[in-house]
Short mmCIF file of C-alpha atoms in Angstrom, two decimals:
data_model
loop_
_atom_site.label_atom_id
_atom_site.label_comp_id
_atom_site.label_asym_id
_atom_site.label_seq_id
_atom_site.Cartn_x
_atom_site.Cartn_y
_atom_site.Cartn_z
CA MET A 1 65.21 83.29 120.36
CA ALA A 2 66.12 82.16 116.83
CA THR A 3 63.37 80.85 114.57
CA SER A 4 63.52 78.67 111.48
CA LEU A 5 63.00 81.80 109.39
CA GLN A 6 66.20 83.40 110.64
CA LEU A 7 69.09 82.78 108.28
CA PRO A 8 72.61 81.91 109.47
CA ASN A 9 76.00 82.94 108.15
CA PHE A 10 78.54 80.42 106.88
CA ILE A 11 81.91 80.95 108.56
CA ASP A 12 84.88 78.60 108.78
CA GLY A 13 82.91 75.70 107.37
CA ARG A 14 79.98 76.01 109.79
CA TRP A 15 76.50 77.50 109.58
CA GLN A 16 76.06 79.73 112.59
CA ALA A 17 73.47 82.11 113.96
CA VAL A 18 74.35 85.77 114.41
CA PRO A 19 73.80 86.51 118.10
CA GLY A 20 72.20 89.84 118.90
CA ALA A 21 71.74 90.76 115.25
CA GLU A 22 68.95 92.86 113.85
CA PHE A 23 66.89 91.11 111.18
CA LEU A 24 65.17 92.27 108.02
CA ASP A 25 62.22 90.45 106.51
CA VAL A 26 62.57 88.86 103.07
CA PHE A 27 59.37 88.87 101.02
CA ASN A 28 58.16 87.13 97.90
CA PRO A 29 57.63 90.14 95.59
CA ALA A 30 54.72 88.48 93.78
CA THR A 31 52.71 87.33 96.80
CA ALA A 32 54.03 89.53 99.66
CA GLU A 33 54.59 86.33 101.65
CA ARG A 34 57.41 86.53 104.20
CA LEU A 35 60.06 84.00 103.23
CA ALA A 36 62.80 84.53 105.80
CA GLN A 37 64.58 86.93 108.08
CA VAL A 38 68.10 87.96 107.18
CA PRO A 39 70.64 89.05 109.82
CA MET A 40 72.59 92.29 109.69
CA THR A 41 76.14 91.11 110.28
CA SER A 42 78.27 93.53 112.31
CA ALA A 43 81.95 94.35 111.89
CA PRO A 44 83.13 91.83 114.54
CA GLU A 45 81.36 88.97 112.72
CA VAL A 46 82.82 90.15 109.40
CA ASP A 47 86.24 90.12 111.06
CA GLU A 48 85.63 86.55 112.22
CA ALA A 49 84.83 85.50 108.66
CA VAL A 50 87.89 87.26 107.25
CA ARG A 51 90.18 85.74 109.86
CA ALA A 52 88.87 82.27 109.03
CA ALA A 53 89.49 82.95 105.34
CA ALA A 54 93.01 84.19 106.05
CA ARG A 55 93.80 81.02 108.00
CA ALA A 56 92.44 78.83 105.22
CA PHE A 57 94.43 80.72 102.60
CA GLU A 58 97.79 79.46 103.85
CA ASP A 59 96.92 75.87 102.92
CA TRP A 60 94.62 76.65 100.00
CA ARG A 61 97.23 78.60 98.06
CA ARG A 62 99.57 75.61 98.38
CA THR A 63 96.93 73.21 97.06
CA PRO A 64 97.82 72.40 93.44
CA VAL A 65 95.51 74.12 90.99
CA THR A 66 94.68 70.74 89.45
CA GLU A 67 93.27 69.71 92.84
CA ARG A 68 91.47 73.02 93.42
CA VAL A 69 89.43 72.70 90.26
CA GLN A 70 88.20 69.24 91.28
CA TYR A 71 85.90 70.97 93.76
CA LEU A 72 84.49 73.05 90.90
CA PHE A 73 83.83 69.95 88.83
CA ARG A 74 81.85 68.59 91.79
CA LEU A 75 80.06 71.93 92.21
CA LYS A 76 79.05 71.90 88.54
CA GLN A 77 77.50 68.46 88.99
CA LEU A 78 75.66 69.49 92.16
CA LEU A 79 74.31 72.63 90.53
CA GLU A 80 72.95 70.50 87.70
CA GLU A 81 71.35 68.05 90.14
CA HIS A 82 69.71 70.87 92.13
CA PHE A 83 69.01 73.06 89.10
CA GLU A 84 65.22 73.21 89.37
CA ASP A 85 65.21 73.78 93.12
CA ILE A 86 67.62 76.72 92.85
CA ALA A 87 65.73 78.19 89.88
CA ARG A 88 62.50 77.97 91.86
CA THR A 89 64.16 79.74 94.80
CA ILE A 90 65.32 82.56 92.50
CA THR A 91 61.72 83.05 91.38
CA LEU A 92 60.39 82.94 94.93
CA GLU A 93 62.62 85.70 96.27
CA CYS A 94 63.49 87.68 93.12
CA GLY A 95 60.19 87.53 91.23
CA LYS A 96 61.38 86.66 87.73
CA THR A 97 59.71 83.92 85.73
CA LEU A 98 60.87 80.35 86.15
CA ASP A 99 62.33 80.30 82.64
CA GLU A 100 64.24 83.51 83.39
CA SER A 101 65.55 81.95 86.60
CA ARG A 102 66.67 78.88 84.70
CA GLY A 103 68.45 81.05 82.17
CA GLU A 104 70.23 82.97 84.92
CA LEU A 105 71.43 79.83 86.65
CA ARG A 106 72.63 78.36 83.36
CA ARG A 107 74.83 81.42 82.78
CA GLY A 108 76.21 81.03 86.29
CA ILE A 109 77.08 77.39 85.72
CA GLU A 110 78.93 78.40 82.55
CA ASN A 111 81.31 80.42 84.72
CA VAL A 112 81.98 77.37 86.88
CA GLU A 113 82.83 75.46 83.70
CA VAL A 114 85.21 78.15 82.47
CA ALA A 115 86.94 78.40 85.85
CA CYS A 116 87.66 74.67 85.67
CA GLY A 117 90.24 75.67 83.07
CA ALA A 118 92.33 77.40 85.74
CA PRO A 119 95.36 75.07 85.30
CA ALA A 120 95.85 76.56 81.81
CA MET A 121 94.53 80.04 82.57
CA MET A 122 97.00 80.59 85.42
CA GLN A 123 100.08 79.81 83.37
CA GLY A 124 102.79 82.45 83.16
CA TYR A 125 105.62 82.80 80.64
CA ASN A 126 109.39 82.87 80.53
CA SER A 127 112.41 83.85 78.46
CA GLU A 128 115.82 82.22 78.64
CA ASP A 129 119.03 84.21 78.36
CA ILE A 130 117.62 87.71 78.60
CA ALA A 131 121.28 88.33 79.28
CA GLN A 132 124.00 85.71 79.20
CA GLY A 133 123.16 83.05 81.80
CA ILE A 134 120.10 84.96 83.09
CA ASP A 135 116.53 83.69 82.73
CA GLU A 136 113.33 85.62 83.45
CA THR A 137 109.95 84.12 84.38
CA MET A 138 106.52 85.55 85.14
CA ILE A 139 104.36 83.48 87.48
CA ARG A 140 100.89 84.11 88.87
CA GLN A 141 100.06 83.86 92.55
CA PRO A 142 96.73 84.35 94.37
CA LEU A 143 95.93 87.60 96.15
CA GLY A 144 94.70 86.16 99.44
CA VAL A 145 91.29 87.02 100.90
CA VAL A 146 88.84 88.66 98.48
CA ALA A 147 85.18 89.64 98.75
CA ALA A 148 82.11 89.96 96.52
CA VAL A 149 79.03 92.08 97.21
CA THR A 150 76.23 91.02 94.89
CA PRO A 151 72.81 92.49 93.92
CA PHE A 152 69.22 91.30 94.08
CA ASN A 153 68.49 90.92 90.38
CA PHE A 154 70.73 87.90 89.66
CA PRO A 155 71.13 86.12 93.00
CA SER A 156 72.84 83.03 91.56
CA MET A 157 74.60 84.21 88.39
CA ILE A 158 76.53 87.17 89.73
CA PRO A 159 78.04 85.36 92.75
CA LEU A 160 79.11 82.74 90.20
CA TRP A 161 80.75 85.46 88.11
CA PHE A 162 83.32 85.77 90.88
CA THR A 163 83.46 82.80 93.25
CA PRO A 164 84.68 80.02 90.92
CA TYR A 165 87.55 82.11 89.55
CA ALA A 166 88.63 83.42 92.95
CA VAL A 167 88.68 79.91 94.41
CA ALA A 168 90.29 78.20 91.41
CA PHE A 169 93.11 80.73 91.37
CA GLY A 170 93.92 80.02 95.03
CA ASN A 171 92.08 82.77 96.90
CA CYS A 172 89.56 82.59 99.73
CA ILE A 173 86.37 84.61 99.32
CA VAL A 174 83.82 86.33 101.55
CA LEU A 175 80.38 86.62 99.91
CA LYS A 176 77.73 89.20 100.86
CA PRO A 177 74.42 88.73 98.99
CA SER A 178 71.72 91.36 98.73
CA GLU A 179 69.64 91.37 101.87
CA ARG A 180 66.58 91.25 99.59
CA VAL A 181 67.48 87.83 98.11
CA PRO A 182 69.63 85.82 100.55
CA LEU A 183 68.03 82.41 100.03
CA THR A 184 69.49 81.56 96.63
CA LEU A 185 73.10 82.10 97.60
CA ARG A 186 72.54 80.14 100.78
CA LYS A 187 71.54 77.14 98.65
CA VAL A 188 74.54 77.62 96.38
CA VAL A 189 76.89 77.77 99.38
CA GLU A 190 75.28 74.63 100.79
CA LEU A 191 76.28 72.91 97.55
CA ILE A 192 79.78 74.37 97.81
CA GLU A 193 79.94 72.91 101.32
CA ALA A 194 78.81 69.54 99.94
CA THR A 195 81.80 69.46 97.55
CA GLY A 196 84.08 69.02 100.56
CA LEU A 197 85.84 72.33 99.94
CA PRO A 198 88.13 73.04 102.93
CA ALA A 199 86.64 75.16 105.70
CA GLY A 200 87.28 78.88 105.32
CA VAL A 201 87.78 78.97 101.55
CA VAL A 202 84.23 80.32 101.03
CA GLN A 203 82.42 82.41 103.66
CA LEU A 204 78.89 83.84 103.54
CA VAL A 205 77.93 86.87 105.61
CA ASN A 206 74.51 88.48 105.36
CA GLY A 207 73.83 92.13 106.00
CA ASP A 208 73.27 95.65 104.75
CA ARG A 209 75.44 98.66 103.93
CA HIS A 210 77.10 98.56 107.37
CA THR A 211 78.24 95.01 106.63
CA VAL A 212 79.56 96.21 103.27
CA ASP A 213 81.50 99.02 104.97
CA ALA A 214 83.08 96.49 107.33
CA ILE A 215 84.18 94.46 104.31
CA LEU A 216 85.52 97.52 102.49
CA ASP A 217 87.50 98.67 105.52
CA HIS A 218 88.94 95.32 106.59
CA PRO A 219 92.73 95.42 106.12
CA SER A 220 93.03 91.72 105.25
CA ILE A 221 90.67 91.84 102.26
CA ARG A 222 92.73 92.42 99.12
CA ALA A 223 90.05 92.87 96.45
CA ILE A 224 86.36 93.74 96.10
CA SER A 225 83.91 92.70 93.38
CA PHE A 226 80.62 94.59 93.31
CA VAL A 227 77.51 94.89 91.14
CA GLY A 228 74.79 97.46 91.79
CA SER A 229 73.68 100.98 90.97
CA SER A 230 76.23 103.52 89.71
CA PRO A 231 76.13 105.77 92.80
CA VAL A 232 76.80 102.80 95.07
CA ALA A 233 79.39 101.36 92.67
CA ARG A 234 81.25 104.68 92.75
CA TYR A 235 81.09 104.70 96.55
CA VAL A 236 82.35 101.11 96.86
CA TYR A 237 85.13 101.75 94.35
CA SER A 238 86.26 104.94 96.09
CA ARG A 239 86.25 103.45 99.57
CA ALA A 240 87.95 100.23 98.44
CA CYS A 241 90.66 102.10 96.56
CA ALA A 242 91.22 104.43 99.50
CA ALA A 243 91.91 101.31 101.56
CA GLY A 244 94.44 100.09 98.97
CA LYS A 245 92.27 97.31 97.55
CA ARG A 246 91.67 96.19 94.00
CA ALA A 247 88.09 96.86 92.94
CA GLN A 248 85.83 95.95 90.04
CA CYS A 249 82.50 97.71 90.44
CA GLN A 250 79.73 97.23 87.88
CA GLY A 251 77.23 100.08 87.93
CA GLY A 252 73.96 101.00 86.28
CA ALA A 253 72.94 101.54 82.69
CA ARG A 254 70.55 103.23 80.27
CA ASN A 255 70.95 100.82 77.38
CA PRO A 256 69.89 102.07 73.92
CA ILE A 257 68.52 99.92 71.12
CA VAL A 258 68.82 101.62 67.72
CA VAL A 259 66.34 100.53 65.02
CA LEU A 260 67.03 101.41 61.38
CA PRO A 261 64.29 101.40 58.72
CA ASP A 262 65.85 98.41 56.95
CA ALA A 263 65.54 96.18 60.02
CA ASP A 264 63.06 93.32 60.22
CA LEU A 265 60.73 95.26 62.52
CA SER A 266 58.66 92.27 63.58
CA SER A 267 61.71 90.31 64.71
CA ALA A 268 63.39 93.40 66.16
CA GLY A 269 60.25 94.23 68.13
CA GLN A 270 60.02 90.78 69.69
CA ILE A 271 63.69 90.84 70.64
CA ALA A 272 63.46 94.41 71.96
CA ALA A 273 60.38 93.53 74.04
CA ASP A 274 62.23 90.64 75.66
CA SER A 275 65.13 92.98 76.38
CA ALA A 276 63.03 95.82 77.80
CA PHE A 277 60.48 93.79 79.75
CA GLY A 278 62.36 90.57 80.57
CA CYS A 279 63.07 90.22 84.29
CA ALA A 280 60.64 93.16 84.67
CA GLY A 281 63.39 95.41 83.31
CA GLN A 282 65.53 94.76 86.39
CA ARG A 283 68.84 93.91 84.78
CA CYS A 284 71.85 95.94 83.83
CA LEU A 285 71.52 94.81 80.21
CA ALA A 286 67.85 95.72 79.81
CA GLY A 287 67.16 97.67 76.64
CA SER A 288 65.53 100.71 78.18
CA LEU A 289 65.74 103.22 75.30
CA ALA A 290 64.66 102.63 71.70
CA LEU A 291 66.17 105.09 69.23
CA THR A 292 64.18 104.83 66.01
CA VAL A 293 65.77 106.19 62.85
CA GLY A 294 63.90 107.64 59.87
CA GLY A 295 60.84 105.70 58.81
CA ALA A 296 61.14 103.16 61.64
CA ARG A 297 59.41 105.42 64.16
CA GLU A 298 55.72 104.70 63.59
CA PRO A 299 55.79 101.02 62.56
CA PHE A 300 58.24 100.05 65.31
CA GLY A 301 56.20 101.95 67.90
CA GLU A 302 53.08 100.08 66.81
CA VAL A 303 54.86 96.71 67.01
CA MET A 304 56.21 97.47 70.48
CA ALA A 305 52.86 98.72 71.76
CA ASN A 306 51.11 95.51 70.69
CA LEU A 307 53.81 93.34 72.26
CA ALA A 308 53.67 95.32 75.51
CA ARG A 309 49.88 95.01 75.76
CA ASP A 310 49.97 91.28 75.02
CA ARG A 311 52.71 90.39 77.50
CA ARG A 312 51.29 88.21 80.25
CA MET A 313 52.23 89.43 83.70
CA GLY A 314 51.92 87.30 86.84
CA TYR A 315 53.51 85.03 89.41
CA GLY A 316 56.67 83.58 87.89
CA LEU A 317 55.93 80.02 89.03
CA GLU A 318 52.69 79.91 87.07
CA GLU A 319 52.57 78.47 83.55
CA GLY A 320 52.62 80.93 80.66
CA VAL A 321 53.68 83.98 82.66
CA GLN A 322 56.08 86.20 80.69
CA MET A 323 56.91 88.87 83.27
CA GLY A 324 56.95 88.99 87.05
CA PRO A 325 56.90 91.82 89.60
CA VAL A 326 59.57 94.30 90.58
CA ILE A 327 61.46 93.56 93.75
CA THR A 328 59.83 95.78 96.41
CA PRO A 329 56.86 98.12 96.92
CA ARG A 330 59.36 100.97 97.14
CA SER A 331 60.79 100.04 93.73
CA LYS A 332 57.28 100.02 92.29
CA GLU A 333 56.58 103.49 93.67
CA ARG A 334 59.88 104.81 92.31
CA ILE A 335 59.24 103.42 88.82
CA GLU A 336 55.68 104.76 88.71
CA ALA A 337 56.99 108.18 89.73
CA LEU A 338 59.52 108.06 86.88
CA ILE A 339 56.76 107.21 84.41
CA ALA A 340 54.84 110.26 85.59
CA GLN A 341 58.01 112.33 85.25
CA GLY A 342 58.41 111.20 81.65
CA VAL A 343 54.86 112.31 80.87
CA SER A 344 55.44 115.66 82.57
CA GLU A 345 58.55 116.14 80.41
CA GLY A 346 56.45 115.73 77.27
CA ALA A 347 56.57 112.01 76.45
CA ARG A 348 53.42 110.31 75.15
CA LEU A 349 52.22 107.13 76.85
CA LEU A 350 51.75 104.47 74.19
CA VAL A 351 51.18 101.85 76.89
CA ASP A 352 50.71 102.59 80.60
CA GLY A 353 51.50 99.72 82.96
CA ARG A 354 50.63 101.53 86.17
CA GLY A 355 47.75 100.31 88.27
CA ARG A 356 47.82 96.79 86.87
CA LYS A 357 46.67 94.02 89.22
CA VAL A 358 47.25 90.28 88.96
CA PRO A 359 44.22 88.27 90.08
CA GLY A 360 45.07 86.28 93.17
CA HIS A 361 48.22 88.31 93.81
CA GLU A 362 46.82 91.77 94.41
CA HIS A 363 49.54 92.57 96.96
CA GLY A 364 52.39 91.85 94.56
CA ASN A 365 54.73 94.54 93.26
CA PHE A 366 53.42 94.46 89.69
CA ILE A 367 53.89 97.10 87.02
CA GLY A 368 52.87 96.29 83.47
CA PRO A 369 55.08 96.95 80.43
CA THR A 370 55.13 100.68 79.73
CA ILE A 371 56.17 102.61 76.61
CA LEU A 372 56.92 106.33 76.58
CA GLN A 373 57.13 107.61 73.00
CA ASP A 374 58.87 110.84 72.00
CA LEU A 375 60.82 111.01 75.25
CA PRO A 376 62.75 114.30 75.16
CA PRO A 377 66.44 113.39 74.67
CA ALA A 378 67.52 116.37 76.78
CA GLY A 379 65.09 115.53 79.57
CA GLU A 380 66.07 114.09 82.92
CA LEU A 381 64.34 110.75 82.42
CA ALA A 382 66.26 109.99 79.21
CA ALA A 383 69.44 109.94 81.32
CA THR A 384 67.98 108.11 84.35
CA GLU A 385 68.23 104.38 84.96
CA VAL A 386 64.63 103.28 85.53
CA PHE A 387 65.36 99.61 86.35
CA GLY A 388 61.81 98.57 85.58
CA PRO A 389 59.66 97.48 82.61
CA VAL A 390 59.65 100.91 80.98
CA LEU A 391 60.83 101.57 77.42
CA GLY A 392 61.50 105.15 76.38
CA MET A 393 61.41 105.89 72.64
CA ILE A 394 63.37 108.71 70.99
CA HIS A 395 63.33 109.50 67.30
CA CYS A 396 66.52 110.31 65.37
CA ASP A 397 66.93 111.59 61.82
CA ASP A 398 69.83 109.28 60.99
CA LEU A 399 72.30 106.78 62.46
CA GLN A 400 74.91 109.46 63.15
CA GLN A 401 72.48 111.39 65.33
CA ALA A 402 71.65 108.20 67.24
CA ILE A 403 75.34 107.46 67.84
CA GLU A 404 75.99 111.00 69.05
CA LEU A 405 73.05 110.75 71.44
CA ILE A 406 74.36 107.46 72.83
CA ASN A 407 77.87 108.82 73.28
CA GLN A 408 76.62 111.88 75.14
CA GLY A 409 75.10 109.68 77.85
CA ALA A 410 76.77 109.03 81.18
CA TYR A 411 76.41 105.25 80.92
CA GLY A 412 78.20 102.83 78.62
CA ASN A 413 77.13 99.33 79.52
CA MET A 414 75.43 98.13 76.31
CA ALA A 415 74.16 99.42 72.99
CA CYS A 416 72.39 97.42 70.27
CA LEU A 417 71.59 97.99 66.61
CA PHE A 418 68.95 96.39 64.40
CA THR A 419 69.75 96.64 60.68
CA ALA A 420 70.29 94.70 57.48
CA SER A 421 73.30 96.86 56.57
CA GLY A 422 76.80 95.59 57.27
CA ALA A 423 78.22 99.09 56.76
CA ALA A 424 75.84 100.53 59.35
CA ALA A 425 76.71 97.72 61.77
CA ARG A 426 80.43 98.35 61.40
CA LYS A 427 80.01 102.08 61.91
CA PHE A 428 77.93 101.43 65.01
CA ARG A 429 80.29 98.97 66.66
CA TYR A 430 83.29 101.15 65.81
CA GLU A 431 81.96 104.49 67.02
CA VAL A 432 79.63 103.75 69.94
CA ARG A 433 81.24 104.22 73.34
CA ALA A 434 79.85 101.26 75.24
CA GLY A 435 81.45 98.08 76.54
CA ASN A 436 78.97 95.51 75.19
CA ILE A 437 77.68 95.88 71.62
CA GLY A 438 74.84 93.90 70.07
CA ILE A 439 74.03 93.67 66.37
CA ASN A 440 70.49 92.39 65.78
CA LEU A 441 70.47 91.35 69.43
CA GLY A 442 68.53 92.83 72.33
CA VAL A 443 70.79 91.65 75.14
CA ALA A 444 74.52 91.61 74.35
CA ALA A 445 75.45 89.37 77.29
CA PRO A 446 79.02 88.06 76.94
CA MET A 447 79.71 84.37 77.34
CA ALA A 448 81.64 83.35 80.43
CA PHE A 449 84.94 83.20 78.55
CA PHE A 450 84.61 86.89 77.54
CA PRO A 451 84.76 89.82 79.99
CA PHE A 452 81.48 91.42 81.01
CA SER A 453 82.52 94.85 79.83
CA GLY A 454 81.14 98.26 80.69
CA TRP A 455 82.34 101.81 80.13
CA LYS A 456 81.91 105.27 81.61
CA ASP A 457 79.63 105.38 84.67
CA SER A 458 78.60 101.77 84.11
CA PHE A 459 81.89 100.47 85.47
CA PHE A 460 84.54 101.57 87.95
CA GLY A 461 87.83 99.75 87.75
CA ASP A 462 90.20 98.31 85.18
CA LEU A 463 89.44 94.58 85.08
CA HIS A 464 85.94 93.22 84.53
CA GLY A 465 84.31 89.99 85.62
CA GLN A 466 84.64 86.71 83.69
CA GLY A 467 87.20 85.38 81.25
CA TRP A 468 90.81 86.49 81.20
CA ASP A 469 89.98 89.63 83.17
CA ALA A 470 89.15 87.33 86.08
CA VAL A 471 92.62 85.77 85.85
CA GLU A 472 94.25 89.19 86.01
CA PHE A 473 91.99 90.44 88.80
CA TYR A 474 92.37 87.49 91.15
CA THR A 475 96.11 86.92 90.72
CA GLU A 476 99.31 88.89 91.19
CA LYS A 477 102.11 88.68 88.68
CA LYS A 478 105.52 87.92 90.08
CA VAL A 479 108.61 88.25 87.89
CA VAL A 480 111.61 86.10 88.81
CA VAL A 481 115.03 86.89 87.32
CA GLU A 482 117.58 84.10 87.87
CA ARG A 483 121.27 83.93 87.18
CA TRP A 484 123.11 80.63 87.15
CA PRO A 485 126.68 81.25 85.97
CA ARG A 486 128.02 78.55 83.75
CA GLU A 487 131.07 77.93 85.90
CA TRP A 488 128.86 76.85 88.82
CA SER A 489 127.71 73.86 86.81
CA ARG A 490 131.25 72.49 86.79
CA LYS A 491 130.81 71.52 90.43
CA PHE A 492 128.31 68.84 89.45
#
């Protein structure tokens, strides 16, 4: 018997229960309150969603792009009207502070705005008389049915990295949110429904890895967008490619922040603290390693330690809270074990966030900001994505040593430098092998009209999310070569 807690799927324009499904509980990570139960969608239900999308595609691809983007204009307005409600939902199920949730949603809305430019973005090009009387034209056409599998840490923004572009360019999309945070995307899809978008253009199926496998294996799905850990990103990319699909799979990261002695250490420390401890460190652009150069080691460590101790941890809906919990008890245990591993490898705990309790929310998944100084660069933890509020600090003799250490790492999502030297900044941005570079920034998050880049084990694929990469990913290029001999025109 279904209860009000049990979430439905959205298929062919209708919200529908999943008969006979197993359910997982969804908890508020700060209070341990059960929020909902999410169904594990099986392969037959995934097939139903894909078939509905395939039927809708035949009319949707023929809808002029100028009409398609009108639904996005309406969606933008609805997201603005329901902004606070969605932000609050993000905090309830994801745990981040309300301001962090607002910031996430704002970045998602920016992607809707950019995708409204699809009439210009989809344009092709042509050349007359490539040979006498022969013209050649490149046009863009939609792929068909595509899918996006999105993570827990940005339940509104990351689906909006993909959905507006896919839809504006004439595709139909199947969305699978993280089973840990299904409520936010449900609200977003309810707003998509309210735009009047034709049934079948957007589908929502809930589930776990078995649902993802059904999506990856379905022959009618042409492309997969994924964000998650690197091992899972590699798996999704491999399985999708084996099935002949396009794939863009964003993986994990171990993002370094390099601090030179000439940097404004007070400002750099505040920015680095927001990067390392914002969203409880659960973002792929979290600054999780601080590489101090020369004389920056001791003063920067002192600044960071003070900021970590002073950061107010608590329930994200409460006023003045600067950091919320991690997503699950299992995540908390994993992060605490990694802290212990860092100590066993020889790091020194400047600040230990383990064992912290928040009054009134003793059952929440809270870990305080943690700093591990003198983390061995050759140790296992230095190369491991912690995905929690833990900053490892490594000392380097000079900038060249810091760059070499960065480039030896398996990940290449982001790297940042704090300095007053333009020459050092140019050397850094030129030589560091990472897809997103920040200079005097702690989070080098690209705007929606730039690609969200990532290199090495931080990304599997060729085309990233956002911007012009989205145009290339969600369309196929068709080249038409036409010959109209001059003598034929004499008939008219």
